[in-house]
Tab-separated table of N, CA and C in Angstrom:
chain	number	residue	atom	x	y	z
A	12	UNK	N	-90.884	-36.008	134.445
A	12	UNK	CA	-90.297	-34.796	134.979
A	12	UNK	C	-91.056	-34.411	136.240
A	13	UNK	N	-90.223	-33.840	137.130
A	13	UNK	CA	-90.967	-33.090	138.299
A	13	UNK	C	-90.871	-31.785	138.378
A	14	UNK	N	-92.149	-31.124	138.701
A	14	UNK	CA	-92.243	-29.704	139.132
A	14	UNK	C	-92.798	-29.125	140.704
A	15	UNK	N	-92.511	-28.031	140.578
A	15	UNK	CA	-93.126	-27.579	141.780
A	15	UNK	C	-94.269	-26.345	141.543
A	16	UNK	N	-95.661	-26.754	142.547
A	16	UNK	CA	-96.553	-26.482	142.350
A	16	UNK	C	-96.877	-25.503	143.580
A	17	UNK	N	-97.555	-24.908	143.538
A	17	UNK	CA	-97.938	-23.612	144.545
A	17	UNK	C	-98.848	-24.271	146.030
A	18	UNK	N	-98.692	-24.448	147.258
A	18	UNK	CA	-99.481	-24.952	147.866
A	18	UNK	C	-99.558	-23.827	149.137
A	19	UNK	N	-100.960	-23.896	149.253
A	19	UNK	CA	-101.440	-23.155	150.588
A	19	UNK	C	-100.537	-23.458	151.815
A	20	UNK	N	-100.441	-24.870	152.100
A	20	UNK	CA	-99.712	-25.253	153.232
A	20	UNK	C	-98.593	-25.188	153.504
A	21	UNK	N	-97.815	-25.872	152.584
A	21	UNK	CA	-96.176	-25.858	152.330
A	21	UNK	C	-95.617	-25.187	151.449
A	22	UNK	N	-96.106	-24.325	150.799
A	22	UNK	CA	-95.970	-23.273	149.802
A	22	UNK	C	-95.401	-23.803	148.440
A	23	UNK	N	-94.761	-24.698	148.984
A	23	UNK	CA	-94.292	-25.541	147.325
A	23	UNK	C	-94.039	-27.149	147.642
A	24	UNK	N	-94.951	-27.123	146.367
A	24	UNK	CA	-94.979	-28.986	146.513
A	24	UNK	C	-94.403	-29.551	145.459
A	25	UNK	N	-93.305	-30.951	145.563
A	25	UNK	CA	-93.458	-31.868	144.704
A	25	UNK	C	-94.516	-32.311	143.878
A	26	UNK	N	-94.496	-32.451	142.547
A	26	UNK	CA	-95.628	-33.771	141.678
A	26	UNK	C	-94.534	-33.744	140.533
A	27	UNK	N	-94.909	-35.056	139.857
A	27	UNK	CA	-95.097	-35.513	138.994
A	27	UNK	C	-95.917	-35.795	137.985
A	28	UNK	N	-94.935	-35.238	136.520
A	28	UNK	CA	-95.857	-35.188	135.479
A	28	UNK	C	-96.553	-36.714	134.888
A	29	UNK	N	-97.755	-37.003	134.771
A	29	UNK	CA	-97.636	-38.579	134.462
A	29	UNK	C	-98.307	-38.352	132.871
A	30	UNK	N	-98.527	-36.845	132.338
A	30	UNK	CA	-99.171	-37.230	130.340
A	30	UNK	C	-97.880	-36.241	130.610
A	31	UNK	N	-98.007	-36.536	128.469
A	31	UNK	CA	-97.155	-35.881	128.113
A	31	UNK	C	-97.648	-34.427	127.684
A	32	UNK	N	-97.091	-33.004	127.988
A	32	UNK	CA	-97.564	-31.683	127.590
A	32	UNK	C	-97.878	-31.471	126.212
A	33	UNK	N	-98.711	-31.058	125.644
A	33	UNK	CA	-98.579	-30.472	124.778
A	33	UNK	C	-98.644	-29.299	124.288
A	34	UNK	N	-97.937	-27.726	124.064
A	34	UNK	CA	-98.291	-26.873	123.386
A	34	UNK	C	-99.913	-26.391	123.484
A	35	UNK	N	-100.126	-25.613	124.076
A	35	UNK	CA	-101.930	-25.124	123.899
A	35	UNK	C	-102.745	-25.851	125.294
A	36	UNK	N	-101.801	-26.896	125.664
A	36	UNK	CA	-102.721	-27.842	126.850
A	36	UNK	C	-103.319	-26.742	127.934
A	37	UNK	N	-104.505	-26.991	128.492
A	37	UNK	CA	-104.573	-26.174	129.220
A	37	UNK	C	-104.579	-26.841	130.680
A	38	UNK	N	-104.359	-28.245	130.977
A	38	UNK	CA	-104.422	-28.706	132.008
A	38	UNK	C	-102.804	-29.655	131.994
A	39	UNK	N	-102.036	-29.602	133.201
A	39	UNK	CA	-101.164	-30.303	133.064
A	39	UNK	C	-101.248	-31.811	134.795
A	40	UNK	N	-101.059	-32.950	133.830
A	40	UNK	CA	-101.783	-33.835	134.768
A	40	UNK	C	-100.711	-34.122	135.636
A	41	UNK	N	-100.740	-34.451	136.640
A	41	UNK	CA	-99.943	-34.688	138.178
A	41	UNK	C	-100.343	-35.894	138.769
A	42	UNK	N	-98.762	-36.307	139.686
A	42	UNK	CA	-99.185	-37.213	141.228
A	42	UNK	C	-98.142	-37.039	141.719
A	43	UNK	N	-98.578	-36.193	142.924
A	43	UNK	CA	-98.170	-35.744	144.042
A	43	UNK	C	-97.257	-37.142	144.984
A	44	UNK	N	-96.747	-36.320	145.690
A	44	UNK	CA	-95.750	-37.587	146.484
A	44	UNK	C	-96.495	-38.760	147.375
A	45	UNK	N	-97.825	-37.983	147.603
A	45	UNK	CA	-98.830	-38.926	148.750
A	45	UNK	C	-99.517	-40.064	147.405
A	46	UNK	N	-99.182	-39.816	146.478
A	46	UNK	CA	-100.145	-40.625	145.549
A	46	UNK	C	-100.838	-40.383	144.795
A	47	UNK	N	-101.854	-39.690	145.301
A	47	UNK	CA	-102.715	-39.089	144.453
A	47	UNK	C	-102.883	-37.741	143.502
A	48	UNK	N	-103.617	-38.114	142.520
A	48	UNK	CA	-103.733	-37.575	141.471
A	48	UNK	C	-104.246	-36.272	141.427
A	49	UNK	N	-103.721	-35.047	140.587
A	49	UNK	CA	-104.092	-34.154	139.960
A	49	UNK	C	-103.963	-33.291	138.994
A	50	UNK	N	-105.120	-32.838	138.583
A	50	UNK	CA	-105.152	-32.095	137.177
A	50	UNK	C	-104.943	-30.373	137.363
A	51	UNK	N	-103.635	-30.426	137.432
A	51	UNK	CA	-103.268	-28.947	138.058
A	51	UNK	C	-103.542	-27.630	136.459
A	52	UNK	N	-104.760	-26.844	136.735
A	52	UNK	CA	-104.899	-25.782	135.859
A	52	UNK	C	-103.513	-24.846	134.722
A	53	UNK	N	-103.145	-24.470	133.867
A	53	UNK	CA	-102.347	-24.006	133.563
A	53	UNK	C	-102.893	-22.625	132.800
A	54	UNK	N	-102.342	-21.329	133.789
A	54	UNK	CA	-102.758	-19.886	133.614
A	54	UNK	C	-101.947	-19.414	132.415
A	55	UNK	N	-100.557	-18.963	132.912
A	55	UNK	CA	-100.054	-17.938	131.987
A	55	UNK	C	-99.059	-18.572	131.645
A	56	UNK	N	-98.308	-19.720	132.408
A	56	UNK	CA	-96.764	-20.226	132.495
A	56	UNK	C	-96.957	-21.745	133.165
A	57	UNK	N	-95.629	-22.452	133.165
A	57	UNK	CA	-96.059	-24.070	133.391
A	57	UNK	C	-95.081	-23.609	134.651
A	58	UNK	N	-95.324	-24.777	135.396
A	58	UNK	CA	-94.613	-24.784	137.038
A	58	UNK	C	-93.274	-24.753	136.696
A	59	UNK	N	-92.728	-24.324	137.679
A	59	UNK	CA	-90.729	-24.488	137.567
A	59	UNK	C	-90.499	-25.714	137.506
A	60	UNK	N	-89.554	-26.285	137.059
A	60	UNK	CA	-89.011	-27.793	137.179
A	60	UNK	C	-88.604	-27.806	138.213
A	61	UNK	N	-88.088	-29.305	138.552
A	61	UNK	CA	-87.496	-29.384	140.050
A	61	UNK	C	-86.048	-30.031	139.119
A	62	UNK	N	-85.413	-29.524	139.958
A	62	UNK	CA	-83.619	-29.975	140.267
A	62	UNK	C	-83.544	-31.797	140.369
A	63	UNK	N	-82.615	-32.074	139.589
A	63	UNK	CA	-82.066	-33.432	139.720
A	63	UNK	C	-82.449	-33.652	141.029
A	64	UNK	N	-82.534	-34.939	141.469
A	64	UNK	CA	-82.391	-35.309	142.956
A	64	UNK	C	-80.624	-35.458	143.933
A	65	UNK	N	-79.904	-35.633	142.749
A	65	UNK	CA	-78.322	-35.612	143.248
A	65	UNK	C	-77.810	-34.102	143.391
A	66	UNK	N	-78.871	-33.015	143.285
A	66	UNK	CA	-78.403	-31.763	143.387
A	66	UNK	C	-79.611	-31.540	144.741
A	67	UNK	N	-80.260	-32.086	145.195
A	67	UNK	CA	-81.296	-31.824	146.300
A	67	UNK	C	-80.759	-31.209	147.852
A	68	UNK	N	-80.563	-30.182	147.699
A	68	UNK	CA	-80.271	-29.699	149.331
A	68	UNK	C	-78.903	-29.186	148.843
A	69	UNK	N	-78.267	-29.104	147.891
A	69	UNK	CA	-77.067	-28.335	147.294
A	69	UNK	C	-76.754	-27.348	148.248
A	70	UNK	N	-75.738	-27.201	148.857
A	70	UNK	CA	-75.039	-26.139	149.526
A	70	UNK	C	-74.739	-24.398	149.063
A	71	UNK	N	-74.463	-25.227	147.428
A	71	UNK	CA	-73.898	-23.930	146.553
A	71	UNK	C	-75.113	-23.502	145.658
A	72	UNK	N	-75.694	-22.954	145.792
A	72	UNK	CA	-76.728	-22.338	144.803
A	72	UNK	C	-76.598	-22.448	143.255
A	73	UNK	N	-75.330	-21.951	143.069
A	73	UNK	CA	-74.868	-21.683	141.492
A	73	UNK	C	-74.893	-23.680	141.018
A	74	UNK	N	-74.420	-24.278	141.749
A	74	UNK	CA	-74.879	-25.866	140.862
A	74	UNK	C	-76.163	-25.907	140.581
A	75	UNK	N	-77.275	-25.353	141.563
A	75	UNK	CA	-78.640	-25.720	140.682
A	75	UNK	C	-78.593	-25.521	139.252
A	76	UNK	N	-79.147	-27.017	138.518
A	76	UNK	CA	-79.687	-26.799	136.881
A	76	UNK	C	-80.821	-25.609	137.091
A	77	UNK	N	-81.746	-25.737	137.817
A	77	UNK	CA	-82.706	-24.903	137.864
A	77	UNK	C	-82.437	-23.750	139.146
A	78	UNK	N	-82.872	-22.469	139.583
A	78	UNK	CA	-82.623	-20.856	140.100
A	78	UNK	C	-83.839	-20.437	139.916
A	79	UNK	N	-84.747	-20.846	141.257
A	79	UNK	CA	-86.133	-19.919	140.978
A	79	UNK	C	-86.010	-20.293	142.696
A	80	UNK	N	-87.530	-19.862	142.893
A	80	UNK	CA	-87.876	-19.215	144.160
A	80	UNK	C	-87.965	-20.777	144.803
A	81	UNK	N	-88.876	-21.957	144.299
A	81	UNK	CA	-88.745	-23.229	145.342
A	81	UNK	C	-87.763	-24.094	145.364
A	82	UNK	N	-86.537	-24.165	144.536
A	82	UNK	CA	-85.515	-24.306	144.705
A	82	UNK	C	-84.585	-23.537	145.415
A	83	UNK	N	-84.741	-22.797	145.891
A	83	UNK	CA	-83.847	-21.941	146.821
A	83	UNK	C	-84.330	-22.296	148.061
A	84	UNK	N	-85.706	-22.529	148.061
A	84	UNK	CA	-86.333	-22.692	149.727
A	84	UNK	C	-85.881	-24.182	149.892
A	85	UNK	N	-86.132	-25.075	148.685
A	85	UNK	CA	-85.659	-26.264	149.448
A	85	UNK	C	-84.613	-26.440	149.725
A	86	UNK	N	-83.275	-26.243	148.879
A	86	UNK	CA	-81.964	-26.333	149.520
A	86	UNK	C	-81.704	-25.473	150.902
């Protein structure tokens, strides 16, 4: 699965989940589109999912599976 993660620069980034979550985890593990790896912290809530890739840049809002804040910026 992919989510989007909070970034200083681009405000929202692609990664990929590469373990599987579990319930209570407090770290959820990542790799980012450049490759490399990270162990992104988990506070109160897990990152938004990201949208199919055949819905990527969607015109119509209402087709997004997913309706949060970095899905709106990327389309």
């Amino acid at each position: 699965a992919k989510v989007w993660i909070p970034d200083s620069v681009e405000v929202w980034r692609v990664a990929e989940i590469t373990r599987d979550y579990k319930e209570g985890d407090t770290v959820l593990y990542l790799r980012l589109e450049d490759g490399s790896a990270l162990a992104y912290p988990i506070e109160s809530q897990l990152p938004p999912l990201c949208n199919p890739d055949c819905l990527s840049g969607a015109d119509d809002l209402v087709a997004l599976s997913y309706l949060h804040e970095p899905a709106v910026l990327h389309s």
